[in-house]
Amino acid sequence: MSLARFIAKKFFESAITVFIGVTVAFFLFRLLPGDPTAAFLDIRLSPEAKLKLIEEFGLNKPLWEQYFVFLANLLKGNLGLSFVYQGTPVTKLIFGPKLVNTVVLMGLGMFISALIATFLGLIVGWNRGSKLDRITTSVSYMATSAPIFWIGLLILLIFAGYLKLIPASGTVSVELIEADPLTRLADYLWHLVGPLIVIVIYFLPSYLLYVRNTVVGILGEDFIMVLKAKGLKDRAILFGHLLRFAMLTVVTLLALQSPLLVSGAIITETVFGWNGIGLLLYNSVLKSDYPVIQGIFILTIVVVVVANLLADIIHALIDPRIRFEGGRR
Amino acid sequence: MLAAVLLAVVLTSLLLASVNTYAAMKIIRTKELKFEFWSLPWFPQSDKAAEVIAKQLEEVGIKLELRRLESSVMYPKIENFEFQAYALATSQSPNPMGMVNSFHSSYCKPGIGSFWCHADPEVDELIDKVKTTTDKEILRKTLWKIQEKLAYESGFIPVYLTQSVKVIRAEWKNYTVMSGGLVEAYDIWSMLYMYKSDKPEENVFKIAFPSDILTLNPFMTVDLRSIWVINLIYDPLVRLDKDLNVVPWLAVSWEVSEDGKVYTFKLRKDVKWHDGEPFTADDVVFTFTEGIKQETSRFLGLKDIVERVEKVDDYTVRFVLKYPYPFFLVDLASGYYYIVPKHLVEGKDLKKWNNENPVGTGPFKFVKRVEGEYIVLEKNHEFWIKGVPKITKVIVKVIPDAQSRFLAIKTGEVDTERYDTPITLVEQAKKDPSLKVVKAPGIWLVYIAFNTYNFFYDPKVFEAIHYAINRTGIIEKANGGYGYPLYTILNEYWHKDLAAPLKFEYNPEKAKKILEEAGWVDIDGDGIREYVGPTLTPTTTTPTPTPTPSPTATATATPTPTAPSATAPVATVTKVVEETVVKTVVSTVEVIRTMFSTVTREVTSVVTDWTPTAVLSVVLLVIGIAIGYVVRRR
């Protein structure tokens, strides 16, 4: 099978996956018990106003009709209108500052975690059984098992409450809204510190333990003995040879968790008032705002599928055997 | 002799009267007094009350089986009358008609948003009388009568009114406390006269909202957060003062015609829009005419009341009503009808208008909104009341988490918050000298309601429940003592002397007696009363044709809204399978949702006292790490 045919086939498969995912997303949220008009808890709407609203959003039409309207709109790049935010287009809600905020927070958090995990894991694994190893692993186990909202509140309390080093909430200081871009960037990063620490505490321990265990496993292999026998220094073995294995583990983990990049961290974003996709999802679930939940769901599906597609294509480019095996099937 | 005759006459007439009134609604009885009792897990004011009520009613032989459901699941079912009983809260407004109207028989229909049902022609007649009378005394008396009748006969049992408790930074002075709580949506007075310093630039008022506002379009407001902001930018015709009396605002004075159907308002002449244009009668006529004509959600309620709005001269407006409505002024003052500038809004589709740059006549000008984060308003220096507002800048900040909000108030990042502070945090605020706790009658009426539409209706049981619940005890346990016992649908804190002076003392013995007299006796000794008929006494053996009073019997009493099975058997089978699948999915999701919210609530209520929690947390962490270290060493 030629490469072009292989890619075409993968594209086709991905399209089908996306279609199935989108269909599931549509029906799943409508099968859920819940009434979007119940979102208006603050004031009891009059029955007439309520019926009007239901009609306006087409909720009185049969489900099948709603589905086809939804598909047609999707092809036009229209994810529908938010029930709660007075008919704001979902695309406008998602693809804006919220997505940027989440990608910055999650991307930076995962990157920092990966960076620290690779080097620390390497060193800890090399010195397995040492005091450093014991402390690091027990702290890691503790951190992975601690509930994330608790860590978030603790950090908020200590750094924002007592020490007053970081702001309690938001992504921007109101006094600096009109300031020059550089000051605003600094302010943004200052607001980022709190949630970023929580995200790093969330990802780092698991990455670290993976890397450490990989390194410990490899240390028993023959080629390490050969390298040592060759008279290579420890540092050379560590950063010349083991580093690659450690990086491979981390890169695999990062690839697996790539959807989190856009779906965000619900709890962290809520605790710190970080105006991202996770917070949007949280508010939308509370208020049964189907179109928004569905939009985030679809975005995540597309990211997963595209990531897989890219991985497949890259693998096929590197390793021709995959192409041929694919052809035989 | 004469006395005896009189007594007999009075007694007979009373008996006849009672027979008459109860004949209005159909009596529906279950085999025993056992109800599935729904409650909203994330609203502690009603959820904790539900727990206490269930316990108290069990003592008199009424079994309420508490079940927690999410609002998005519960509300549609309640609106379709697919429930047995529930405990919830409904919001109060200075206009009593909202509450009273909901007991009109026209609201006793499934699927139109009614949460309770009462269909009594006599009550309907009284409500119609209230709507059209112009005499204050008749109005009050009629309202009293309605409340009394409903207290005894409807399945809607008021329990208590919440007290609003808000925390504000202690340096703020001169605020007004109105029913509903500090800085409520219609309270302009605090926002005008509040200050913390003599230097104007220091008077920046920062308030935390749990989530962003939904709209700045005054025609389409459905949430009080949006209204709170709009209320500062725009002005209504009339407002409520701190005692909830209607006072002039954009209208200086008004005249009401003899028949109560024509209201003529004289408008202020010194008012300017934020863009400098003068405010005139055209703006008022435009706002009301278009708001009603385009069926916007805020103005839709006026459609049945207002016939037309017309301009008399540049500063006089005439409202012609369809019938003499005694609460028209109160409605105008409390219904959030804000006047918009005709020269900027004309020609817009009001339902879709997103009003990104609002221009009003109010005390504050819109500056900037960062969606999901901030709203900034600044003082309108040309405001038509000279010397106010004292506040020079208002900042609304979105902080989603309740703990974070409280922390922000403590550190001074904000001054107060939009909604009530959770009771668990109030105790901490009391200890902090930099904070002040402000109390006021709250907005929520906590009540229990029975499905009188198709499940259960026996007024004697409702009367017994009034005596069987200890309201002060409920307030103590459900809301830390912050609340006022309520017995009728209106109350003195919101409706002053329109509230009927009716009270039910806590008296479980009397409740038991009423139930027994009405024919509810526990014959099988399971602690739940069964219906045996009013003539039978507890000692008589039951000759009733229903001899199996097993606890499972009530399950069959649930009205199942099955369609007539005229369809083909195959279709029925698929339908049944479909229904079962949907039901299973639905109930599983319900359970997960409820579990999730309950756990979150419980956990957050534990993590309330900051300092000990923080110390404890750090200690726990250290101990955990130490244990891990030792274990790995072995």
mmCIF file of C-alpha atoms in Angstrom, chain B residues 45-254:
data_model
loop_
_atom_site.group_PDB
_atom_site.id
_atom_site.type_symbol
_atom_site.label_atom_id
_atom_site.label_comp_id
_atom_site.label_asym_id
_atom_site.label_seq_id
_atom_site.Cartn_x
_atom_site.Cartn_y
_atom_site.Cartn_z
ATOM 1 C CA GLN B 45 -31.576 25.956 53.848
ATOM 2 C CA SER B 46 -34.254 23.630 52.491
ATOM 3 C CA ASP B 47 -32.299 20.368 52.441
ATOM 4 C CA LYS B 48 -31.470 20.341 56.136
ATOM 5 C CA ALA B 49 -34.996 21.545 56.913
ATOM 6 C CA ALA B 50 -36.337 18.568 54.969
ATOM 7 C CA GLU B 51 -34.381 16.210 57.191
ATOM 8 C CA VAL B 52 -35.753 17.762 60.378
ATOM 9 C CA ILE B 53 -39.310 17.899 59.033
ATOM 10 C CA ALA B 54 -39.223 14.215 58.077
ATOM 11 C CA LYS B 55 -38.129 13.366 61.601
ATOM 12 C CA GLN B 56 -40.790 15.528 63.241
ATOM 13 C CA LEU B 57 -43.610 14.191 61.086
ATOM 14 C CA GLU B 58 -42.606 10.605 61.760
ATOM 15 C CA GLU B 59 -43.516 11.269 65.392
ATOM 16 C CA VAL B 60 -47.146 11.906 64.474
ATOM 17 C CA GLY B 61 -47.353 8.965 62.094
ATOM 18 C CA ILE B 62 -46.598 10.582 58.741
ATOM 19 C CA LYS B 63 -43.707 8.978 56.921
ATOM 20 C CA LEU B 64 -41.650 11.115 54.544
ATOM 21 C CA GLU B 65 -38.973 9.144 52.736
ATOM 22 C CA LEU B 66 -36.255 11.644 51.957
ATOM 23 C CA ARG B 67 -34.678 11.432 48.515
ATOM 24 C CA ARG B 68 -32.157 13.917 47.164
ATOM 25 C CA LEU B 69 -32.412 14.983 43.538
ATOM 26 C CA GLU B 70 -30.624 17.541 41.411
ATOM 27 C CA SER B 71 -32.693 20.540 40.344
ATOM 28 C CA SER B 72 -32.425 19.798 36.641
ATOM 29 C CA VAL B 73 -33.945 16.388 37.329
ATOM 30 C CA MET B 74 -36.446 17.405 39.964
ATOM 31 C CA TYR B 75 -37.958 20.561 38.494
ATOM 32 C CA PRO B 76 -39.291 19.075 35.236
ATOM 33 C CA LYS B 77 -40.871 16.243 37.219
ATOM 34 C CA ILE B 78 -42.489 18.645 39.649
ATOM 35 C CA GLU B 79 -43.786 20.795 36.803
ATOM 36 C CA ASN B 80 -45.398 17.734 35.272
ATOM 37 C CA PHE B 81 -46.840 16.701 38.639
ATOM 38 C CA GLU B 82 -44.910 13.444 38.728
ATOM 39 C CA PHE B 83 -44.042 13.701 42.403
ATOM 40 C CA GLN B 84 -45.479 12.997 45.836
ATOM 41 C CA ALA B 85 -44.009 15.680 48.106
ATOM 42 C CA TYR B 86 -40.921 17.877 48.264
ATOM 43 C CA ALA B 87 -39.164 20.617 50.238
ATOM 44 C CA LEU B 88 -37.830 23.630 48.342
ATOM 45 C CA ALA B 89 -37.493 27.385 48.582
ATOM 46 C CA THR B 90 -39.201 30.041 46.504
ATOM 47 C CA SER B 91 -37.996 33.616 46.199
ATOM 48 C CA GLN B 92 -39.968 36.530 47.658
ATOM 49 C CA SER B 93 -40.703 39.905 46.139
ATOM 50 C CA PRO B 94 -42.459 42.998 47.486
ATOM 51 C CA ASN B 95 -45.337 42.371 45.103
ATOM 52 C CA PRO B 96 -47.658 39.852 46.819
ATOM 53 C CA MET B 97 -49.460 38.966 43.592
ATOM 54 C CA GLY B 98 -46.666 36.678 42.382
ATOM 55 C CA MET B 99 -47.269 34.385 45.322
ATOM 56 C CA VAL B 100 -51.055 34.766 45.465
ATOM 57 C CA ASN B 101 -51.603 34.281 41.739
ATOM 58 C CA SER B 102 -49.859 30.927 41.715
ATOM 59 C CA PHE B 103 -52.798 29.512 43.694
ATOM 60 C CA HIS B 104 -55.289 30.430 40.981
ATOM 61 C CA SER B 105 -56.807 27.382 39.329
ATOM 62 C CA SER B 106 -55.431 28.473 35.943
ATOM 63 C CA TYR B 107 -51.972 27.621 37.260
ATOM 64 C CA CYS B 108 -53.084 24.129 38.224
ATOM 65 C CA LYS B 109 -51.840 22.490 35.058
ATOM 66 C CA PRO B 110 -48.868 20.259 34.316
ATOM 67 C CA GLY B 111 -46.074 21.511 32.075
ATOM 68 C CA ILE B 112 -46.543 25.259 32.462
ATOM 69 C CA GLY B 113 -44.017 25.800 35.205
ATOM 70 C CA SER B 114 -46.310 25.542 38.227
ATOM 71 C CA PHE B 115 -44.729 23.936 41.261
ATOM 72 C CA TRP B 116 -47.956 23.496 43.206
ATOM 73 C CA CYS B 117 -51.635 23.313 42.457
ATOM 74 C CA HIS B 118 -54.779 24.606 44.070
ATOM 75 C CA ALA B 119 -58.078 24.684 42.200
ATOM 76 C CA ASP B 120 -60.801 26.188 44.294
ATOM 77 C CA PRO B 121 -63.416 28.412 42.611
ATOM 78 C CA GLU B 122 -63.813 30.328 45.857
ATOM 79 C CA VAL B 123 -60.103 31.163 45.994
ATOM 80 C CA ASP B 124 -60.211 32.091 42.299
ATOM 81 C CA GLU B 125 -63.012 34.500 43.024
ATOM 82 C CA LEU B 126 -61.091 36.064 45.887
ATOM 83 C CA ILE B 127 -57.942 36.411 43.777
ATOM 84 C CA ASP B 128 -59.910 38.096 40.999
ATOM 85 C CA LYS B 129 -61.367 40.440 43.573
ATOM 86 C CA VAL B 130 -57.894 41.354 44.830
ATOM 87 C CA LYS B 131 -56.652 42.020 41.328
ATOM 88 C CA THR B 132 -59.335 44.563 40.575
ATOM 89 C CA THR B 133 -60.186 46.270 43.821
ATOM 90 C CA THR B 134 -59.176 49.857 44.485
ATOM 91 C CA ASP B 135 -60.103 49.906 48.170
ATOM 92 C CA LYS B 136 -57.144 49.275 50.475
ATOM 93 C CA GLU B 137 -59.168 47.823 53.331
ATOM 94 C CA ILE B 138 -61.074 45.366 51.142
ATOM 95 C CA LEU B 139 -57.769 44.414 49.552
ATOM 96 C CA ARG B 140 -56.179 43.606 52.883
ATOM 97 C CA LYS B 141 -59.164 41.669 54.205
ATOM 98 C CA THR B 142 -59.468 39.644 51.005
ATOM 99 C CA LEU B 143 -55.796 38.809 51.037
ATOM 100 C CA TRP B 144 -56.092 37.695 54.657
ATOM 101 C CA LYS B 145 -58.982 35.437 53.758
ATOM 102 C CA ILE B 146 -57.070 33.899 50.868
ATOM 103 C CA GLN B 147 -54.076 33.226 53.088
ATOM 104 C CA GLU B 148 -56.202 31.651 55.774
ATOM 105 C CA LYS B 149 -57.999 29.387 53.341
ATOM 106 C CA LEU B 150 -54.754 28.341 51.702
ATOM 107 C CA ALA B 151 -53.054 27.694 55.034
ATOM 108 C CA TYR B 152 -55.776 25.228 55.969
ATOM 109 C CA GLU B 153 -56.655 23.771 52.618
ATOM 110 C CA SER B 154 -53.758 23.830 50.168
ATOM 111 C CA GLY B 155 -50.955 21.320 50.160
ATOM 112 C CA PHE B 156 -48.446 24.172 50.306
ATOM 113 C CA ILE B 157 -47.050 24.515 53.812
ATOM 114 C CA PRO B 158 -44.728 27.491 54.502
ATOM 115 C CA VAL B 159 -42.015 26.697 57.024
ATOM 116 C CA TYR B 160 -39.690 29.664 57.359
ATOM 117 C CA LEU B 161 -38.207 32.715 55.701
ATOM 118 C CA THR B 162 -34.423 32.722 55.557
ATOM 119 C CA GLN B 163 -32.472 35.526 57.109
ATOM 120 C CA SER B 164 -29.893 37.015 54.808
ATOM 121 C CA VAL B 165 -26.428 37.096 56.334
ATOM 122 C CA LYS B 166 -23.696 38.883 54.464
ATOM 123 C CA VAL B 167 -20.136 39.711 55.344
ATOM 124 C CA ILE B 168 -18.778 43.140 54.453
ATOM 125 C CA ARG B 169 -15.470 44.857 55.241
ATOM 126 C CA ALA B 170 -15.897 46.892 58.433
ATOM 127 C CA GLU B 171 -14.588 50.187 56.994
ATOM 128 C CA TRP B 172 -17.760 50.722 54.908
ATOM 129 C CA LYS B 173 -20.341 53.052 56.476
ATOM 130 C CA ASN B 174 -23.802 54.384 55.808
ATOM 131 C CA TYR B 175 -25.385 51.486 53.951
ATOM 132 C CA THR B 176 -29.116 50.786 53.927
ATOM 133 C CA VAL B 177 -30.384 47.385 54.954
ATOM 134 C CA MET B 178 -33.463 46.286 53.015
ATOM 135 C CA SER B 179 -35.480 43.075 52.945
ATOM 136 C CA GLY B 180 -33.534 40.671 50.788
ATOM 137 C CA GLY B 181 -30.193 41.562 52.287
ATOM 138 C CA LEU B 182 -27.379 44.055 51.976
ATOM 139 C CA VAL B 183 -26.835 45.465 48.440
ATOM 140 C CA GLU B 184 -29.735 43.525 46.948
ATOM 141 C CA ALA B 185 -30.507 43.987 43.248
ATOM 142 C CA TYR B 186 -33.138 46.747 43.674
ATOM 143 C CA ASP B 187 -31.347 48.485 46.540
ATOM 144 C CA ILE B 188 -29.959 51.708 45.062
ATOM 145 C CA TRP B 189 -29.696 53.522 48.406
ATOM 146 C CA SER B 190 -26.617 51.690 49.685
ATOM 147 C CA MET B 191 -24.886 52.186 46.380
ATOM 148 C CA LEU B 192 -25.640 55.917 46.475
ATOM 149 C CA TYR B 193 -24.761 56.785 50.048
ATOM 150 C CA MET B 194 -22.192 54.192 51.106
ATOM 151 C CA TYR B 195 -18.584 55.335 51.611
ATOM 152 C CA LYS B 196 -15.490 54.342 53.527
ATOM 153 C CA SER B 197 -13.295 57.413 53.262
ATOM 154 C CA ASP B 198 -13.560 61.188 52.838
ATOM 155 C CA LYS B 199 -11.231 61.011 49.880
ATOM 156 C CA PRO B 200 -13.399 60.221 46.862
ATOM 157 C CA GLU B 201 -10.710 58.235 45.040
ATOM 158 C CA GLU B 202 -10.562 55.719 47.885
ATOM 159 C CA ASN B 203 -14.245 54.866 47.662
ATOM 160 C CA VAL B 204 -13.851 51.919 45.315
ATOM 161 C CA PHE B 205 -16.473 49.277 45.998
ATOM 162 C CA LYS B 206 -15.518 45.728 45.033
ATOM 163 C CA ILE B 207 -18.041 42.923 45.064
ATOM 164 C CA ALA B 208 -17.526 39.225 44.330
ATOM 165 C CA PHE B 209 -19.987 37.310 42.116
ATOM 166 C CA PRO B 210 -19.984 33.497 41.985
ATOM 167 C CA SER B 211 -20.280 33.536 38.199
ATOM 168 C CA ASP B 212 -20.356 36.049 35.393
ATOM 169 C CA ILE B 213 -23.488 37.994 34.524
ATOM 170 C CA LEU B 214 -25.501 36.587 31.643
ATOM 171 C CA THR B 215 -26.495 39.767 29.856
ATOM 172 C CA LEU B 216 -26.483 43.551 29.961
ATOM 173 C CA ASN B 217 -29.744 43.697 28.021
ATOM 174 C CA PRO B 218 -32.390 44.943 30.492
ATOM 175 C CA PHE B 219 -35.174 43.363 28.430
ATOM 176 C CA MET B 220 -33.853 39.807 28.704
ATOM 177 C CA THR B 221 -32.607 39.569 32.291
ATOM 178 C CA VAL B 222 -33.348 36.312 34.044
ATOM 179 C CA ASP B 223 -30.639 36.300 36.711
ATOM 180 C CA LEU B 224 -30.260 38.703 39.625
ATOM 181 C CA ARG B 225 -26.535 39.122 38.980
ATOM 182 C CA SER B 226 -27.197 40.822 35.642
ATOM 183 C CA ILE B 227 -29.956 42.910 37.200
ATOM 184 C CA TRP B 228 -27.610 44.017 39.973
ATOM 185 C CA VAL B 229 -25.285 45.593 37.405
ATOM 186 C CA ILE B 230 -28.052 46.947 35.153
ATOM 187 C CA ASN B 231 -29.709 48.546 38.203
ATOM 188 C CA LEU B 232 -26.673 50.797 38.639
ATOM 189 C CA ILE B 233 -26.542 51.898 35.006
ATOM 190 C CA TYR B 234 -30.247 52.313 34.255
ATOM 191 C CA ASP B 235 -33.140 53.864 36.153
ATOM 192 C CA PRO B 236 -36.730 52.684 36.557
ATOM 193 C CA LEU B 237 -39.751 54.997 36.759
ATOM 194 C CA VAL B 238 -40.317 54.417 40.465
ATOM 195 C CA ARG B 239 -38.328 52.688 43.188
ATOM 196 C CA LEU B 240 -38.837 51.078 46.585
ATOM 197 C CA ASP B 241 -37.510 52.823 49.674
ATOM 198 C CA LYS B 242 -36.006 50.914 52.558
ATOM 199 C CA ASP B 243 -39.445 50.048 53.972
ATOM 200 C CA LEU B 244 -40.568 48.826 50.552
ATOM 201 C CA ASN B 245 -42.844 51.825 49.876
ATOM 202 C CA VAL B 246 -43.055 53.088 46.307
ATOM 203 C CA VAL B 247 -41.180 56.382 45.909
ATOM 204 C CA PRO B 248 -40.626 58.698 42.893
ATOM 205 C CA TRP B 249 -37.575 58.144 40.741
ATOM 206 C CA LEU B 250 -37.576 59.056 37.040
ATOM 207 C CA ALA B 251 -41.228 59.881 37.608
ATOM 208 C CA VAL B 252 -41.660 62.816 40.013
ATOM 209 C CA SER B 253 -45.328 62.265 40.691
ATOM 210 C CA TRP B 254 -48.324 60.333 39.423
#
